[in-house]
mmCIF file of C-alpha atoms and ligand atoms in Angstrom:
data_model
loop_
_atom_site.group_PDB
_atom_site.id
_atom_site.type_symbol
_atom_site.label_atom_id
_atom_site.label_comp_id
_atom_site.label_asym_id
_atom_site.label_seq_id
_atom_site.Cartn_x
_atom_site.Cartn_y
_atom_site.Cartn_z
ATOM 1 C CA UNK J 1 13.038 -7.273 -13.507
ATOM 2 C CA UNK J 2 10.637 -5.772 -10.898
ATOM 3 C CA UNK J 3 6.963 -5.190 -11.817
ATOM 4 C CA UNK J 4 6.695 -1.953 -9.809
ATOM 5 C CA UNK J 5 3.436 -1.327 -7.770
ATOM 6 C CA UNK J 6 2.521 2.348 -7.266
ATOM 7 C CA UNK J 7 -0.371 2.691 -4.886
ATOM 8 C CA UNK J 8 -2.049 5.922 -3.815
ATOM 9 C CA UNK J 9 -3.957 6.174 -0.548
ATOM 10 C CA UNK J 10 -6.086 9.247 -0.630
ATOM 11 C CA UNK J 11 -7.287 8.811 2.878
ATOM 12 C CA UNK J 12 -10.329 10.926 3.661
ATOM 13 C CA UNK J 13 -9.783 13.318 0.694
ATOM 14 C CA UNK J 14 -10.928 13.106 -2.990
ATOM 15 C CA UNK J 15 -9.493 15.010 -5.839
ATOM 16 C CA UNK J 16 -11.624 15.410 -9.016
ATOM 17 C CA UNK J 17 -11.437 11.890 -10.312
ATOM 18 C CA UNK J 18 -12.103 12.260 -14.097
ATOM 19 C CA UNK J 19 -9.539 15.179 -14.254
ATOM 20 C CA UNK J 20 -6.997 13.124 -12.191
ATOM 21 C CA UNK J 21 -7.351 10.102 -14.427
ATOM 22 C CA UNK J 22 -6.911 12.296 -17.705
ATOM 23 C CA UNK J 23 -3.802 13.691 -16.155
ATOM 24 C CA UNK J 24 -2.006 10.383 -15.297
ATOM 25 C CA UNK J 25 0.730 9.231 -17.614
ATOM 26 C CA UNK J 26 -0.132 6.402 -19.928
ATOM 27 C CA UNK J 27 1.116 3.222 -18.516
ATOM 28 C CA UNK J 28 1.231 0.539 -21.267
ATOM 29 C CA UNK J 29 3.531 -1.078 -20.357
ATOM 30 C CA UNK J 30 4.029 0.171 -17.017
ATOM 31 C CA UNK J 31 3.893 -0.388 -13.443
ATOM 32 C CA UNK J 32 0.838 -1.662 -11.671
ATOM 33 C CA UNK J 33 -0.942 1.431 -10.449
ATOM 34 C CA UNK J 34 -3.605 1.381 -7.751
ATOM 35 C CA UNK J 35 -5.540 4.175 -6.301
ATOM 36 C CA UNK J 36 -7.607 3.812 -2.895
ATOM 37 C CA UNK J 37 -10.200 6.528 -2.789
ATOM 38 C CA UNK J 38 -12.644 6.917 0.206
ATOM 39 C CA UNK J 39 -15.475 4.281 0.071
ATOM 40 C CA UNK J 40 -18.195 6.390 -1.524
ATOM 41 C CA UNK J 41 -15.910 7.373 -4.504
ATOM 42 C CA UNK J 42 -14.975 3.788 -5.357
ATOM 43 C CA UNK J 43 -17.758 3.497 -8.105
ATOM 44 C CA UNK J 44 -16.583 6.949 -9.655
ATOM 45 C CA UNK J 45 -12.921 5.704 -9.408
ATOM 46 C CA UNK J 46 -13.776 2.484 -11.168
ATOM 47 C CA UNK J 47 -15.446 4.203 -14.092
ATOM 48 C CA UNK J 48 -12.652 6.740 -14.382
ATOM 49 C CA UNK J 49 -9.553 4.557 -13.818
ATOM 50 C CA UNK J 50 -10.439 1.081 -15.507
ATOM 51 C CA UNK J 51 -10.126 2.801 -18.761
ATOM 52 C CA UNK J 52 -6.463 3.790 -18.071
ATOM 53 C CA UNK J 53 -5.603 0.509 -16.346
ATOM 54 C CA UNK J 54 -5.537 1.751 -12.761
ATOM 55 C CA UNK J 55 -6.630 -0.526 -10.240
ATOM 56 C CA UNK J 56 -9.021 0.613 -7.395
ATOM 57 C CA UNK J 57 -8.597 -0.286 -3.886
ATOM 58 C CA UNK J 58 -10.377 0.086 -0.668
ATOM 59 C CA UNK J 59 -8.676 1.795 2.330
ATOM 60 C CA UNK J 60 -10.053 -0.789 4.701
ATOM 61 C CA UNK J 61 -12.412 -3.719 4.801
ATOM 62 C CA UNK J 62 -14.490 -5.485 7.406
ATOM 63 C CA UNK J 63 -13.224 -8.735 8.967
ATOM 64 C CA UNK J 64 -16.767 -10.036 8.937
ATOM 65 C CA UNK J 65 -18.430 -11.613 5.858
ATOM 66 C CA UNK J 66 -21.780 -9.836 6.605
ATOM 67 C CA UNK J 67 -24.482 -9.064 9.200
ATOM 68 C CA UNK J 68 -25.061 -6.743 12.002
ATOM 69 C CA UNK J 69 -21.876 -4.600 11.701
ATOM 70 C CA UNK J 70 -23.071 -0.986 11.348
ATOM 71 C CA UNK J 71 -20.742 1.052 9.460
ATOM 72 C CA UNK J 72 -18.554 -1.729 8.132
ATOM 73 C CA UNK J 73 -17.926 -2.430 4.504
ATOM 74 C CA UNK J 74 -17.716 -6.032 3.358
ATOM 75 C CA UNK J 75 -15.127 -7.636 1.037
ATOM 76 C CA UNK J 76 -17.972 -9.247 -0.989
ATOM 77 C CA UNK J 77 -19.495 -5.839 -1.696
ATOM 78 C CA UNK J 78 -16.256 -4.210 -2.510
ATOM 79 C CA UNK J 79 -15.460 -7.101 -4.921
ATOM 80 C CA UNK J 80 -18.837 -6.872 -6.410
ATOM 81 C CA UNK J 81 -18.342 -3.208 -7.213
ATOM 82 C CA UNK J 82 -15.124 -4.256 -9.148
ATOM 83 C CA UNK J 83 -12.603 -3.180 -6.416
ATOM 84 C CA UNK J 84 -9.450 -5.265 -6.673
ATOM 85 C CA UNK J 85 -7.377 -4.492 -3.535
ATOM 86 C CA UNK J 86 -7.822 -3.558 0.028
ATOM 87 C CA UNK J 87 -5.451 -1.672 2.336
ATOM 88 C CA UNK J 88 -5.489 -3.358 5.612
ATOM 89 C CA UNK J 89 -3.815 -2.344 8.758
ATOM 90 C CA UNK J 90 -2.700 1.071 7.853
ATOM 91 C CA UNK J 91 -1.151 2.849 10.740
ATOM 92 C CA UNK J 92 -3.988 5.270 11.255
ATOM 93 C CA UNK J 93 -6.454 2.385 11.608
ATOM 94 C CA UNK J 94 -4.171 0.776 14.114
ATOM 95 C CA UNK J 95 -3.526 4.070 16.143
ATOM 96 C CA UNK J 96 -7.135 5.531 16.035
ATOM 97 C CA UNK J 97 -9.236 2.326 15.797
ATOM 98 C CA UNK J 98 -7.199 -0.036 17.755
ATOM 99 C CA UNK J 99 -6.506 -2.416 15.159
ATOM 100 C CA UNK J 100 -4.312 -5.274 16.163
ATOM 101 C CA UNK J 101 -2.278 -7.708 13.951
ATOM 102 C CA UNK J 102 -4.867 -10.522 14.433
ATOM 103 C CA UNK J 103 -7.676 -8.129 13.334
ATOM 104 C CA UNK J 104 -5.559 -7.137 10.368
ATOM 105 C CA UNK J 105 -5.092 -10.790 9.510
ATOM 106 C CA UNK J 106 -8.654 -11.486 9.605
ATOM 107 C CA UNK J 107 -9.373 -8.572 7.366
ATOM 108 C CA UNK J 108 -6.866 -9.693 5.015
ATOM 109 C CA UNK J 109 -8.238 -13.310 4.986
ATOM 110 C CA UNK J 110 -11.571 -12.055 4.285
ATOM 111 C CA UNK J 111 -10.444 -9.987 1.341
ATOM 112 C CA UNK J 112 -8.677 -12.982 -0.248
ATOM 113 C CA UNK J 113 -11.639 -14.971 0.131
ATOM 114 C CA UNK J 114 -13.478 -12.530 -2.159
ATOM 115 C CA UNK J 115 -10.555 -12.199 -4.576
ATOM 116 C CA UNK J 116 -9.378 -8.921 -3.158
ATOM 117 C CA UNK J 117 -5.544 -8.636 -2.908
ATOM 118 C CA UNK J 118 -4.847 -7.204 0.648
ATOM 119 C CA UNK J 119 -2.104 -4.541 1.169
ATOM 120 C CA UNK J 120 -1.067 -5.303 4.600
ATOM 121 C CA UNK J 121 0.637 -2.445 6.294
ATOM 122 C CA UNK J 122 3.327 -2.794 9.158
ATOM 123 C CA UNK J 123 5.852 -0.328 10.441
ATOM 124 C CA UNK J 124 7.432 0.757 13.726
ATOM 125 C CA UNK J 125 6.601 3.880 15.595
ATOM 126 C CA UNK J 126 9.315 6.299 16.576
ATOM 127 C CA UNK J 127 9.402 5.125 20.094
ATOM 128 C CA UNK J 128 9.857 1.507 18.972
ATOM 129 C CA UNK J 129 12.699 2.608 16.560
ATOM 130 C CA UNK J 130 14.442 4.430 19.544
ATOM 131 C CA UNK J 131 14.277 1.357 21.572
ATOM 132 C CA UNK J 132 15.874 -0.693 18.881
ATOM 133 C CA UNK J 133 12.673 -2.816 18.313
ATOM 134 C CA UNK J 134 12.204 -2.277 14.726
ATOM 135 C CA UNK J 135 13.061 -5.819 13.529
ATOM 136 C CA UNK J 136 10.871 -7.232 16.437
ATOM 137 C CA UNK J 137 7.913 -5.155 15.542
ATOM 138 C CA UNK J 138 8.018 -5.795 11.815
ATOM 139 C CA UNK J 139 8.667 -9.524 12.456
ATOM 140 C CA UNK J 140 5.646 -9.882 14.796
ATOM 141 C CA UNK J 141 3.693 -7.366 12.477
ATOM 142 C CA UNK J 142 4.187 -9.435 9.438
ATOM 143 C CA UNK J 143 4.028 -13.074 10.912
ATOM 144 C CA UNK J 144 0.824 -12.222 12.868
ATOM 145 C CA UNK J 145 -0.905 -9.972 10.180
ATOM 146 C CA UNK J 146 -0.125 -12.416 7.332
ATOM 147 C CA UNK J 147 -0.521 -15.533 9.505
ATOM 148 C CA UNK J 148 -1.353 -18.456 7.258
ATOM 149 C CA UNK J 149 -1.781 -16.405 4.119
ATOM 150 C CA UNK J 150 -0.411 -17.275 0.849
ATOM 151 C CA UNK J 151 2.376 -14.804 0.157
ATOM 152 C CA UNK J 152 1.995 -14.834 -3.512
ATOM 153 C CA UNK J 153 -1.515 -13.452 -3.026
ATOM 154 C CA UNK J 154 -0.675 -10.514 -0.779
ATOM 155 C CA UNK J 155 1.277 -7.255 -0.942
ATOM 156 C CA UNK J 156 3.041 -5.810 2.133
ATOM 157 C CA UNK J 157 3.842 -2.276 2.775
ATOM 158 C CA UNK J 158 6.484 -1.296 5.014
ATOM 159 C CA UNK J 159 5.256 2.006 6.543
ATOM 160 C CA UNK J 160 7.279 3.551 9.429
ATOM 161 C CA UNK J 161 4.620 5.457 11.437
ATOM 162 C CA UNK J 162 7.162 8.259 12.102
ATOM 163 C CA UNK J 163 7.518 8.736 8.295
ATOM 164 C CA UNK J 164 3.673 8.839 7.451
ATOM 165 C CA UNK J 165 2.694 12.478 6.644
ATOM 166 C CA UNK J 166 5.771 13.807 8.222
ATOM 167 C CA UNK J 167 7.782 14.793 5.211
ATOM 168 C CA UNK J 168 10.529 12.676 6.708
ATOM 169 C CA UNK J 169 11.058 9.454 4.673
ATOM 170 C CA UNK J 170 13.203 6.476 5.973
ATOM 171 C CA UNK J 171 16.549 6.524 4.151
ATOM 172 C CA UNK J 172 16.633 4.135 1.472
ATOM 173 C CA UNK J 173 19.113 2.075 3.182
ATOM 174 C CA UNK J 174 16.735 1.645 6.277
ATOM 175 C CA UNK J 175 13.841 1.027 3.986
ATOM 176 C CA UNK J 176 15.614 -1.687 1.958
ATOM 177 C CA UNK J 177 16.783 -3.356 5.286
ATOM 178 C CA UNK J 178 13.235 -3.571 6.527
ATOM 179 C CA UNK J 179 12.059 -4.610 3.036
ATOM 180 C CA UNK J 180 14.703 -7.499 2.988
ATOM 181 C CA UNK J 181 13.525 -8.734 6.370
ATOM 182 C CA UNK J 182 9.920 -8.610 5.079
ATOM 183 C CA UNK J 183 10.740 -10.413 1.918
ATOM 184 C CA UNK J 184 12.315 -13.151 4.087
ATOM 185 C CA UNK J 185 9.222 -13.461 6.155
ATOM 186 C CA UNK J 186 6.763 -13.596 3.208
ATOM 187 C CA UNK J 187 8.950 -14.788 0.341
ATOM 188 C CA UNK J 188 7.281 -13.968 -2.987
ATOM 189 C CA UNK J 189 5.124 -11.090 -1.625
ATOM 190 C CA UNK J 190 5.830 -7.687 -3.160
ATOM 191 C CA UNK J 191 7.131 -5.236 -0.591
ATOM 192 C CA UNK J 192 6.220 -1.610 -0.918
ATOM 193 C CA UNK J 193 7.668 1.274 1.128
ATOM 194 C CA UNK J 194 5.429 4.012 2.346
ATOM 195 C CA UNK J 195 6.055 7.099 4.391
ATOM 196 C CA UNK J 196 6.708 10.562 2.768
ATOM 197 C CA UNK J 197 7.399 9.263 -0.759
ATOM 198 C CA UNK J 198 7.724 12.075 -3.277
ATOM 199 C CA UNK J 199 8.946 12.607 -6.751
ATOM 200 C CA UNK J 200 12.100 13.759 -5.219
ATOM 201 C CA UNK J 201 13.024 10.554 -3.218
ATOM 202 C CA UNK J 202 11.075 8.070 -5.237
ATOM 203 C CA UNK J 203 14.066 7.059 -7.471
ATOM 204 C CA UNK J 204 16.423 6.268 -4.581
ATOM 205 C CA UNK J 205 13.721 4.280 -2.663
ATOM 206 C CA UNK J 206 12.499 2.309 -5.759
ATOM 207 C CA UNK J 207 16.071 1.400 -6.962
ATOM 208 C CA UNK J 208 16.553 -0.723 -3.898
ATOM 209 C CA UNK J 209 16.463 -4.574 -4.499
ATOM 210 C CA UNK J 210 13.831 -5.442 -2.063
ATOM 211 C CA UNK J 211 11.398 -2.547 -2.625
ATOM 212 C CA UNK J 212 8.787 -3.404 -5.239
ATOM 213 C CA UNK J 213 6.910 -0.043 -5.221
ATOM 214 C CA UNK J 214 5.357 2.552 -3.071
ATOM 215 C CA UNK J 215 2.308 3.383 -0.913
ATOM 216 C CA UNK J 216 1.904 6.936 -1.185
ATOM 217 C CA UNK J 217 -0.448 9.345 0.713
ATOM 218 C CA UNK J 218 0.038 13.090 0.417
ATOM 219 C CA UNK J 219 1.828 12.881 -3.035
ATOM 220 C CA UNK J 220 -0.743 10.568 -4.487
ATOM 221 C CA UNK J 221 -3.357 13.469 -4.103
ATOM 222 C CA UNK J 222 -1.811 15.343 -7.077
ATOM 223 C CA UNK J 223 -1.919 13.740 -10.631
ATOM 224 C CA UNK J 224 1.277 15.578 -11.209
ATOM 225 C CA UNK J 225 3.139 14.202 -8.246
ATOM 226 C CA UNK J 226 1.738 10.882 -8.561
ATOM 227 C CA UNK J 227 2.356 10.788 -12.394
ATOM 228 C CA UNK J 228 6.029 11.813 -11.590
ATOM 229 C CA UNK J 229 6.539 8.850 -9.369
ATOM 230 C CA UNK J 230 4.828 6.609 -11.934
ATOM 231 C CA UNK J 231 7.212 7.865 -14.577
ATOM 232 C CA UNK J 232 10.188 7.095 -12.219
ATOM 233 C CA UNK J 233 8.975 3.514 -12.032
ATOM 234 C CA UNK J 234 8.693 3.490 -15.735
ATOM 235 C CA UNK J 235 12.259 4.707 -16.273
ATOM 236 C CA UNK J 236 13.876 2.390 -13.693
ATOM 237 C CA UNK J 237 12.054 -0.503 -15.433
ATOM 238 C CA UNK J 238 13.342 0.622 -18.825
ATOM 239 C CA UNK J 239 16.924 1.237 -17.387
ATOM 240 C CA UNK J 240 16.817 -2.519 -15.970
ATOM 241 C CA UNK J 241 15.648 -3.867 -19.359
ATOM 242 C CA UNK J 242 18.644 -2.148 -20.995
ATOM 243 C CA UNK J 243 21.268 -3.633 -18.693
HETATM 244 C C1 LIG O 301 0.186 6.555 3.870
HETATM 245 O O1 LIG O 301 -0.783 7.311 4.588
HETATM 246 O O2 LIG O 301 0.138 5.433 3.685
HETATM 247 C C2 LIG O 301 1.436 7.253 3.550
HETATM 248 C C3 LIG O 301 2.445 6.791 3.352
HETATM 249 O O3 LIG O 301 1.306 8.741 3.733
HETATM 250 P P1 LIG O 301 2.413 9.910 3.182
HETATM 251 O O4 LIG O 301 2.833 9.452 1.749
HETATM 252 O O5 LIG O 301 1.651 11.116 3.074
HETATM 253 O O6 LIG O 301 3.381 9.810 4.154
#
């Protein structure tokens, strides 16, 4: 049976954290739920979410251990706060900050050294998809971004760039094909799907064999919509148990 992972990426937004935590469904037993708030709100998120078993993630982490890197946030400092995960290689970081697979791998490595689980994002652009390059982009993205890392200690998120924030999710079949490819490259690593996941499409996506969860942007900003996706994961787990 899958242990679903439902991760919310709040990007540069922050709902009222205590109200949000109070409105989430109880999850004992349930999926692993992770929220990635903006850096300054990590302590408040830890206070509010630890009580309800929600793990807190950073949205990024420095590739450097420490030193003269103005504006960067180290894995050591994040871990010392109590964060447990770090998203690395989100397509917005790749597009707006020129992050390469090699840099993403360095970030994931430093996260692991400090006990954080990296959530490594990979995905093709619409242009790459049109050119039929999806498999090659994913193969390169995963092999280089997770190069030398222990697959049992990482999470990979398949996030087609064209699906992020557009309201157009990948079909469950396409997402499953990509997740299967990723699972072959990093056996044992949970593979999440991300890109316009909503309460309406979550069931179909999460039902797919190689999709172990979701990385959710827009729909994670409302406790109702995130809660509905968590509830979907809970019911899919129950249904699998009953089989
Ligand atoms: C994301 O930013 O990782 C994401 C998947 O966003 P959205 O769910 O809004 O498409």
